[in-house]
């Protein structure tokens, strides 16, 4: 099991460019999440998908879109990148039910917007 | 929404000593409190969690305590080792809406 994988690991964009961050999990989890991590601010939820075919906004959704392509894959798109979106992005998945809410995180994508 | 505060932001201890990290939360509906360890260049990894029907949980050198009345929970690491050096995050969830709220992290350094 690879767990949660993310691509790319690093990316540099110019202001206004677009890109898609890819995430895949092989644990057959129902729920998937996108977070951003900024110094001194912990992890903040951008979007999540409770199940295939559904997506919902988290705490900081502005400037992002997501697609739950299938049960395994959940992508995050920046349509017009801004310097404020410079951050480390983490994807996570869980098989949330009454017994467990454990989230498993990918290794992260470090994004710099110039 | 929920607000999770975490203290201290940095913590240095001598190898073999204990380390304690504390978190408070605001939403009385929160009922699940995980702790994550993040090593440099990696994603967070769950190390222990506790639910609101339990006051304390222990796993070898790591323990978590929960005080629902005061709305705070703490991570205790005993007999610290250099490999415990990392950033630790607490989080809270109310089990609805799939949303987790994270603290701002504690950078723990264990000095050999």
PDB file of C-alpha atoms in Angstrom:
ATOM      1  CA  UNK A   1       0.000   0.000   0.000  1.00  0.00           C
ATOM      2  CA  UNK A   2       1.355   3.391  -0.992  1.00  0.00           C
ATOM      3  CA  UNK A   3      -1.211   5.165   1.205  1.00  0.00           C
ATOM      4  CA  UNK A   4      -1.815   8.744   0.056  1.00  0.00           C
ATOM      5  CA  UNK A   5       0.295  10.020  -2.824  1.00  0.00           C
ATOM      6  CA  UNK A   6       0.562  13.581  -4.102  1.00  0.00           C
ATOM      7  CA  UNK A   7       2.064  15.088  -7.230  1.00  0.00           C
ATOM      8  CA  UNK A   8       4.022  17.203  -7.790  1.00  0.00           C
ATOM      9  CA  UNK A   9       6.264  17.526  -4.706  1.00  0.00           C
ATOM     10  CA  UNK A  10       7.390  21.037  -5.630  1.00  0.00           C
ATOM     11  CA  UNK A  11       6.012  23.668  -7.985  1.00  0.00           C
ATOM     12  CA  UNK A  12       6.823  27.285  -8.804  1.00  0.00           C
ATOM     13  CA  UNK A  13       4.175  29.371 -10.561  1.00  0.00           C
ATOM     14  CA  UNK A  14       3.926  32.932 -11.757  1.00  0.00           C
ATOM     15  CA  UNK A  15       0.986  35.049 -10.654  1.00  0.00           C
ATOM     16  CA  UNK A  16      -2.037  34.278 -12.839  1.00  0.00           C
ATOM     17  CA  UNK A  17      -0.918  30.826 -13.932  1.00  0.00           C
ATOM     18  CA  UNK A  18      -3.092  27.800 -13.293  1.00  0.00           C
ATOM     19  CA  UNK A  19      -2.265  24.321 -12.096  1.00  0.00           C
ATOM     20  CA  UNK A  20      -3.802  21.172 -10.650  1.00  0.00           C
ATOM     21  CA  UNK A  21      -2.491  19.296  -7.643  1.00  0.00           C
ATOM     22  CA  UNK A  22      -3.156  15.585  -7.818  1.00  0.00           C
ATOM     23  CA  UNK A  23      -3.937  13.255  -4.927  1.00  0.00           C
ATOM     24  CA  UNK A  24      -4.665   9.532  -4.867  1.00  0.00           C
ATOM     25  CA  UNK A  25      -5.248   6.999  -2.100  1.00  0.00           C
ATOM     26  CA  UNK A  26      -5.252   3.213  -2.257  1.00  0.00           C
ATOM     27  CA  UNK A  27      -6.903   2.508   1.109  1.00  0.00           C
ATOM     28  CA  UNK A  28     -10.475   2.456  -0.254  1.00  0.00           C
ATOM     29  CA  UNK A  29     -11.352   5.437   1.929  1.00  0.00           C
ATOM     30  CA  UNK A  30     -14.618   7.269   1.426  1.00  0.00           C
ATOM     31  CA  UNK A  31     -13.513  10.744   2.531  1.00  0.00           C
ATOM     32  CA  UNK A  32     -10.733  12.923   1.155  1.00  0.00           C
ATOM     33  CA  UNK A  33      -9.477  16.372   2.138  1.00  0.00           C
ATOM     34  CA  UNK A  34      -7.238  19.201   0.995  1.00  0.00           C
ATOM     35  CA  UNK A  35      -5.397  21.334   3.555  1.00  0.00           C
ATOM     36  CA  UNK A  36      -2.915  24.144   3.347  1.00  0.00           C
ATOM     37  CA  UNK A  37      -0.199  24.643   5.927  1.00  0.00           C
ATOM     38  CA  UNK A  38       1.274  28.053   6.600  1.00  0.00           C
ATOM     39  CA  UNK A  39       3.862  28.994   9.244  1.00  0.00           C
ATOM     40  CA  UNK A  40       2.237  29.667  12.599  1.00  0.00           C
ATOM     41  CA  UNK A  41      -1.243  28.778  11.350  1.00  0.00           C
ATOM     42  CA  UNK A  42      -1.392  25.030  11.504  1.00  0.00           C
ATOM     43  CA  UNK A  43      -3.445  23.137   8.937  1.00  0.00           C
ATOM     44  CA  UNK A  44      -6.502  24.756   7.430  1.00  0.00           C
ATOM     45  CA  UNK A  45      -9.116  22.841   5.478  1.00  0.00           C
ATOM     46  CA  UNK A  46      -9.685  24.058   1.916  1.00  0.00           C
ATOM     47  CA  UNK A  47     -12.190  21.513   0.595  1.00  0.00           C
ATOM     48  CA  UNK A  48     -13.295  18.041   1.464  1.00  0.00           C
ATOM     49  CA  UNK A  49     -15.217  15.223  -0.159  1.00  0.00           C
ATOM     50  CA  UNK A  50     -17.220  13.032   2.185  1.00  0.00           C
ATOM     51  CA  UNK A  51     -17.874  10.470  -0.530  1.00  0.00           C
ATOM     52  CA  UNK A  52     -17.444   9.964  -4.239  1.00  0.00           C
ATOM     53  CA  UNK A  53     -19.455  12.547  -6.132  1.00  0.00           C
ATOM     54  CA  UNK A  54     -19.690  15.098  -3.312  1.00  0.00           C
ATOM     55  CA  UNK A  55     -17.502  18.043  -2.377  1.00  0.00           C
ATOM     56  CA  UNK A  56     -17.872  20.755   0.272  1.00  0.00           C
ATOM     57  CA  UNK A  57     -16.082  23.935   1.219  1.00  0.00           C
ATOM     58  CA  UNK A  58     -13.839  24.030   4.222  1.00  0.00           C
ATOM     59  CA  UNK A  59     -12.408  26.978   6.123  1.00  0.00           C
ATOM     60  CA  UNK A  60     -10.450  28.645   3.263  1.00  0.00           C
ATOM     61  CA  UNK A  61     -11.959  27.686  -0.138  1.00  0.00           C
ATOM     62  CA  UNK A  62     -11.556  30.987  -2.010  1.00  0.00           C
ATOM     63  CA  UNK A  63      -9.342  30.745  -5.080  1.00  0.00           C
ATOM     64  CA  UNK A  64      -9.567  26.946  -5.302  1.00  0.00           C
ATOM     65  CA  UNK A  65     -11.693  24.323  -6.990  1.00  0.00           C
ATOM     66  CA  UNK A  66     -11.748  20.576  -6.475  1.00  0.00           C
ATOM     67  CA  UNK A  67     -12.796  17.456  -8.332  1.00  0.00           C
ATOM     68  CA  UNK A  68     -13.493  14.053  -6.830  1.00  0.00           C
ATOM     69  CA  UNK A  69     -12.680  12.129  -9.985  1.00  0.00           C
ATOM     70  CA  UNK A  70     -13.467   8.730  -8.492  1.00  0.00           C
ATOM     71  CA  UNK A  71     -13.140   7.074  -5.106  1.00  0.00           C
ATOM     72  CA  UNK A  72      -9.337   7.089  -5.293  1.00  0.00           C
ATOM     73  CA  UNK A  73      -8.577  10.542  -6.658  1.00  0.00           C
ATOM     74  CA  UNK A  74      -9.211  14.069  -5.431  1.00  0.00           C
ATOM     75  CA  UNK A  75      -7.628  17.008  -7.261  1.00  0.00           C
ATOM     76  CA  UNK A  76      -7.181  20.645  -6.263  1.00  0.00           C
ATOM     77  CA  UNK A  77      -7.085  23.349  -8.930  1.00  0.00           C
ATOM     78  CA  UNK A  78      -5.765  26.879  -8.758  1.00  0.00           C
ATOM     79  CA  UNK A  79      -7.312  28.750 -11.704  1.00  0.00           C
ATOM     80  CA  UNK A  80      -5.312  31.976 -11.308  1.00  0.00           C
ATOM     81  CA  UNK A  81      -2.526  31.626  -8.780  1.00  0.00           C
ATOM     82  CA  UNK A  82      -1.762  34.465  -6.368  1.00  0.00           C
ATOM     83  CA  UNK A  83       1.255  34.989  -4.060  1.00  0.00           C
ATOM     84  CA  UNK A  84      -1.089  34.465  -1.082  1.00  0.00           C
ATOM     85  CA  UNK A  85      -1.463  30.859  -2.227  1.00  0.00           C
ATOM     86  CA  UNK A  86       2.194  30.137  -1.569  1.00  0.00           C
ATOM     87  CA  UNK A  87       1.974  27.311   0.930  1.00  0.00           C
ATOM     88  CA  UNK A  88       2.439  23.614   1.536  1.00  0.00           C
ATOM     89  CA  UNK A  89      -0.614  21.624   0.451  1.00  0.00           C
ATOM     90  CA  UNK A  90      -1.559  18.324   2.025  1.00  0.00           C
ATOM     91  CA  UNK A  91      -4.094  15.812   0.873  1.00  0.00           C
ATOM     92  CA  UNK A  92      -5.608  13.402   3.377  1.00  0.00           C
ATOM     93  CA  UNK A  93      -8.099  10.559   3.383  1.00  0.00           C
ATOM     94  CA  UNK A  94     -10.171   8.737   5.982  1.00  0.00           C
ATOM     95  CA  UNK A  95     -12.752   6.028   6.199  1.00  0.00           C
ATOM     96  CA  UNK A  96     -14.788   7.988   8.635  1.00  0.00           C
ATOM     97  CA  UNK A  97     -17.418   6.024  10.451  1.00  0.00           C
ATOM     98  CA  UNK A  98     -18.654   5.793  14.008  1.00  0.00           C
ATOM     99  CA  UNK A  99     -15.514   4.065  15.176  1.00  0.00           C
ATOM    100  CA  UNK A 100     -12.708   6.063  13.676  1.00  0.00           C
ATOM    101  CA  UNK A 101     -11.968   9.449  12.194  1.00  0.00           C
ATOM    102  CA  UNK A 102      -8.286   8.838  11.544  1.00  0.00           C
ATOM    103  CA  UNK A 103      -6.954  10.897   8.698  1.00  0.00           C
ATOM    104  CA  UNK A 104      -3.951   9.718   6.695  1.00  0.00           C
ATOM    105  CA  UNK A 105      -1.869  12.431   5.085  1.00  0.00           C
ATOM    106  CA  UNK A 106       0.184  12.523   1.922  1.00  0.00           C
ATOM    107  CA  UNK A 107       3.753  13.913   1.808  1.00  0.00           C
ATOM    108  CA  UNK A 108       2.668  17.363   0.648  1.00  0.00           C
ATOM    109  CA  UNK A 109       3.205  19.712  -2.300  1.00  0.00           C
ATOM    110  CA  UNK A 110       5.297  22.811  -1.707  1.00  0.00           C
ATOM    111  CA  UNK A 111       3.927  25.580  -3.936  1.00  0.00           C
ATOM    112  CA  UNK A 112       5.558  28.960  -4.512  1.00  0.00           C
ATOM    113  CA  UNK A 113       3.718  31.682  -6.425  1.00  0.00           C
ATOM    114  CA  UNK A 114       5.929  34.535  -7.620  1.00  0.00           C
TER     115      UNK A 114
ATOM    116  CA  UNK B   1     -16.887  27.184  14.116  1.00  0.00           C
ATOM    117  CA  UNK B   2     -14.407  25.496  16.402  1.00  0.00           C
ATOM    118  CA  UNK B   3     -11.300  27.286  17.674  1.00  0.00           C
ATOM    119  CA  UNK B   4      -8.355  25.199  18.838  1.00  0.00           C
ATOM    120  CA  UNK B   5      -5.488  26.857  20.693  1.00  0.00           C
ATOM    121  CA  UNK B   6      -2.191  25.054  21.313  1.00  0.00           C
ATOM    122  CA  UNK B   7       0.654  25.870  23.705  1.00  0.00           C
ATOM    123  CA  UNK B   8       3.566  26.168  23.765  1.00  0.00           C
ATOM    124  CA  UNK B   9       4.633  26.920  20.209  1.00  0.00           C
ATOM    125  CA  UNK B  10       8.166  25.685  20.927  1.00  0.00           C
ATOM    126  CA  UNK B  11       9.445  23.303  23.574  1.00  0.00           C
ATOM    127  CA  UNK B  12      12.962  22.090  24.350  1.00  0.00           C
ATOM    128  CA  UNK B  13      13.623  19.255  26.785  1.00  0.00           C
ATOM    129  CA  UNK B  14      16.595  17.167  27.784  1.00  0.00           C
ATOM    130  CA  UNK B  15      16.617  13.577  26.641  1.00  0.00           C
ATOM    131  CA  UNK B  16      14.847  11.426  29.210  1.00  0.00           C
ATOM    132  CA  UNK B  17      12.672  14.248  30.535  1.00  0.00           C
ATOM    133  CA  UNK B  18       8.932  14.536  29.976  1.00  0.00           C
ATOM    134  CA  UNK B  19       7.193  16.886  27.542  1.00  0.00           C
ATOM    135  CA  UNK B  20       3.643  18.214  27.850  1.00  0.00           C
ATOM    136  CA  UNK B  21       1.685  20.023  25.143  1.00  0.00           C
ATOM    137  CA  UNK B  22      -1.711  21.530  25.872  1.00  0.00           C
ATOM    138  CA  UNK B  23      -4.711  22.381  23.709  1.00  0.00           C
ATOM    139  CA  UNK B  24      -8.005  24.079  24.394  1.00  0.00           C
ATOM    140  CA  UNK B  25     -11.108  24.026  22.226  1.00  0.00           C
ATOM    141  CA  UNK B  26     -14.259  26.118  22.115  1.00  0.00           C
ATOM    142  CA  UNK B  27     -17.031  23.925  20.677  1.00  0.00           C
ATOM    143  CA  UNK B  28     -18.620  21.774  23.372  1.00  0.00           C
ATOM    144  CA  UNK B  29     -19.911  19.476  20.601  1.00  0.00           C
ATOM    145  CA  UNK B  30     -16.366  18.340  19.753  1.00  0.00           C
ATOM    146  CA  UNK B  31     -15.945  14.697  20.646  1.00  0.00           C
ATOM    147  CA  UNK B  32     -12.824  13.442  18.894  1.00  0.00           C
ATOM    148  CA  UNK B  33      -9.303  14.719  19.625  1.00  0.00           C
ATOM    149  CA  UNK B  34      -6.360  13.334  17.641  1.00  0.00           C
ATOM    150  CA  UNK B  35      -2.680  14.229  17.959  1.00  0.00           C
ATOM    151  CA  UNK B  36      -0.382  14.263  14.949  1.00  0.00           C
ATOM    152  CA  UNK B  37       3.405  14.223  14.648  1.00  0.00           C
ATOM    153  CA  UNK B  38       4.998  15.905  11.646  1.00  0.00           C
ATOM    154  CA  UNK B  39       8.629  15.299  10.805  1.00  0.00           C
ATOM    155  CA  UNK B  40      10.523  17.647   8.542  1.00  0.00           C
ATOM    156  CA  UNK B  41       9.416  17.398   4.927  1.00  0.00           C
ATOM    157  CA  UNK B  42       6.664  14.884   5.658  1.00  0.00           C
ATOM    158  CA  UNK B  43       2.922  14.877   6.184  1.00  0.00           C
ATOM    159  CA  UNK B  44       1.371  14.671   9.658  1.00  0.00           C
ATOM    160  CA  UNK B  45       1.011  11.203  11.111  1.00  0.00           C
ATOM    161  CA  UNK B  46      -1.495  10.197  13.786  1.00  0.00           C
ATOM    162  CA  UNK B  47       0.192   9.149  17.030  1.00  0.00           C
ATOM    163  CA  UNK B  48      -2.710   8.923  19.462  1.00  0.00           C
ATOM    164  CA  UNK B  49      -6.333   9.985  19.745  1.00  0.00           C
ATOM    165  CA  UNK B  50      -9.044  10.187  22.372  1.00  0.00           C
ATOM    166  CA  UNK B  51     -12.818  10.355  22.352  1.00  0.00           C
ATOM    167  CA  UNK B  52     -14.993  12.311  24.707  1.00  0.00           C
ATOM    168  CA  UNK B  53     -16.223   9.267  26.579  1.00  0.00           C
ATOM    169  CA  UNK B  54     -12.668   8.599  27.798  1.00  0.00           C
ATOM    170  CA  UNK B  55     -10.595  10.742  30.197  1.00  0.00           C
ATOM    171  CA  UNK B  56      -7.154   9.300  29.489  1.00  0.00           C
ATOM    172  CA  UNK B  57      -5.486   7.038  26.976  1.00  0.00           C
ATOM    173  CA  UNK B  58      -1.949   5.695  26.984  1.00  0.00           C
ATOM    174  CA  UNK B  59       0.264   4.061  24.392  1.00  0.00           C
ATOM    175  CA  UNK B  60       3.747   3.204  25.665  1.00  0.00           C
ATOM    176  CA  UNK B  61       5.522   6.547  26.275  1.00  0.00           C
ATOM    177  CA  UNK B  62       2.666   8.661  24.953  1.00  0.00           C
ATOM    178  CA  UNK B  63      -0.507   9.569  26.799  1.00  0.00           C
ATOM    179  CA  UNK B  64      -3.380  11.957  26.180  1.00  0.00           C
ATOM    180  CA  UNK B  65      -5.737  13.381  28.809  1.00  0.00           C
ATOM    181  CA  UNK B  66      -9.084  15.060  28.208  1.00  0.00           C
ATOM    182  CA  UNK B  67     -11.054  17.390  30.451  1.00  0.00           C
ATOM    183  CA  UNK B  68     -14.408  17.997  28.771  1.00  0.00           C
ATOM    184  CA  UNK B  69     -15.636  20.356  31.471  1.00  0.00           C
ATOM    185  CA  UNK B  70     -12.683  22.679  31.011  1.00  0.00           C
ATOM    186  CA  UNK B  71     -12.489  21.964  27.264  1.00  0.00           C
ATOM    187  CA  UNK B  72      -8.823  21.102  27.217  1.00  0.00           C
ATOM    188  CA  UNK B  73      -6.708  18.107  26.335  1.00  0.00           C
ATOM    189  CA  UNK B  74      -3.000  17.421  26.657  1.00  0.00           C
ATOM    190  CA  UNK B  75      -0.279  15.253  25.144  1.00  0.00           C
ATOM    191  CA  UNK B  76       2.293  13.764  27.503  1.00  0.00           C
ATOM    192  CA  UNK B  77       5.524  12.206  26.255  1.00  0.00           C
ATOM    193  CA  UNK B  78       7.665  10.493  28.876  1.00  0.00           C
ATOM    194  CA  UNK B  79      11.324   9.443  28.644  1.00  0.00           C
ATOM    195  CA  UNK B  80      11.806  11.611  25.582  1.00  0.00           C
ATOM    196  CA  UNK B  81      14.258  10.535  22.898  1.00  0.00           C
ATOM    197  CA  UNK B  82      15.936  12.540  20.092  1.00  0.00           C
ATOM    198  CA  UNK B  83      13.624  10.875  17.545  1.00  0.00           C
ATOM    199  CA  UNK B  84      10.666  12.505  19.315  1.00  0.00           C
ATOM    200  CA  UNK B  85      11.875  15.842  17.912  1.00  0.00           C
ATOM    201  CA  UNK B  86       9.172  17.016  15.497  1.00  0.00           C
ATOM    202  CA  UNK B  87       6.188  19.339  15.231  1.00  0.00           C
ATOM    203  CA  UNK B  88       3.092  18.115  17.074  1.00  0.00           C
ATOM    204  CA  UNK B  89      -0.452  19.170  16.206  1.00  0.00           C
ATOM    205  CA  UNK B  90      -3.632  18.704  18.160  1.00  0.00           C
ATOM    206  CA  UNK B  91      -7.031  18.699  16.470  1.00  0.00           C
ATOM    207  CA  UNK B  92     -10.721  18.602  17.338  1.00  0.00           C
ATOM    208  CA  UNK B  93     -13.734  17.309  15.488  1.00  0.00           C
ATOM    209  CA  UNK B  94     -17.411  17.142  16.326  1.00  0.00           C
ATOM    210  CA  UNK B  95     -17.969  14.135  14.107  1.00  0.00           C
ATOM    211  CA  UNK B  96     -20.313  16.075  11.813  1.00  0.00           C
ATOM    212  CA  UNK B  97     -19.417  17.588   8.492  1.00  0.00           C
ATOM    213  CA  UNK B  98     -16.080  15.824   8.331  1.00  0.00           C
ATOM    214  CA  UNK B  99     -14.276  18.952   9.491  1.00  0.00           C
ATOM    215  CA  UNK B 100     -11.193  18.875  11.676  1.00  0.00           C
ATOM    216  CA  UNK B 101      -9.796  21.968  13.345  1.00  0.00           C
ATOM    217  CA  UNK B 102      -6.066  21.949  14.020  1.00  0.00           C
ATOM    218  CA  UNK B 103      -3.968  23.769  16.560  1.00  0.00           C
ATOM    219  CA  UNK B 104      -1.035  25.874  15.351  1.00  0.00           C
ATOM    220  CA  UNK B 105       1.577  23.267  16.274  1.00  0.00           C
ATOM    221  CA  UNK B 106       4.359  22.775  18.840  1.00  0.00           C
ATOM    222  CA  UNK B 107       7.941  22.346  17.710  1.00  0.00           C
ATOM    223  CA  UNK B 108       9.514  19.897  20.145  1.00  0.00           C
ATOM    224  CA  UNK B 109      13.291  19.576  20.362  1.00  0.00           C
ATOM    225  CA  UNK B 110      14.825  16.814  22.472  1.00  0.00           C
ATOM    226  CA  UNK B 111      18.402  17.653  23.376  1.00  0.00           C
ATOM    227  CA  UNK B 112      20.716  14.623  23.635  1.00  0.00           C
TER     228      UNK B 112
END
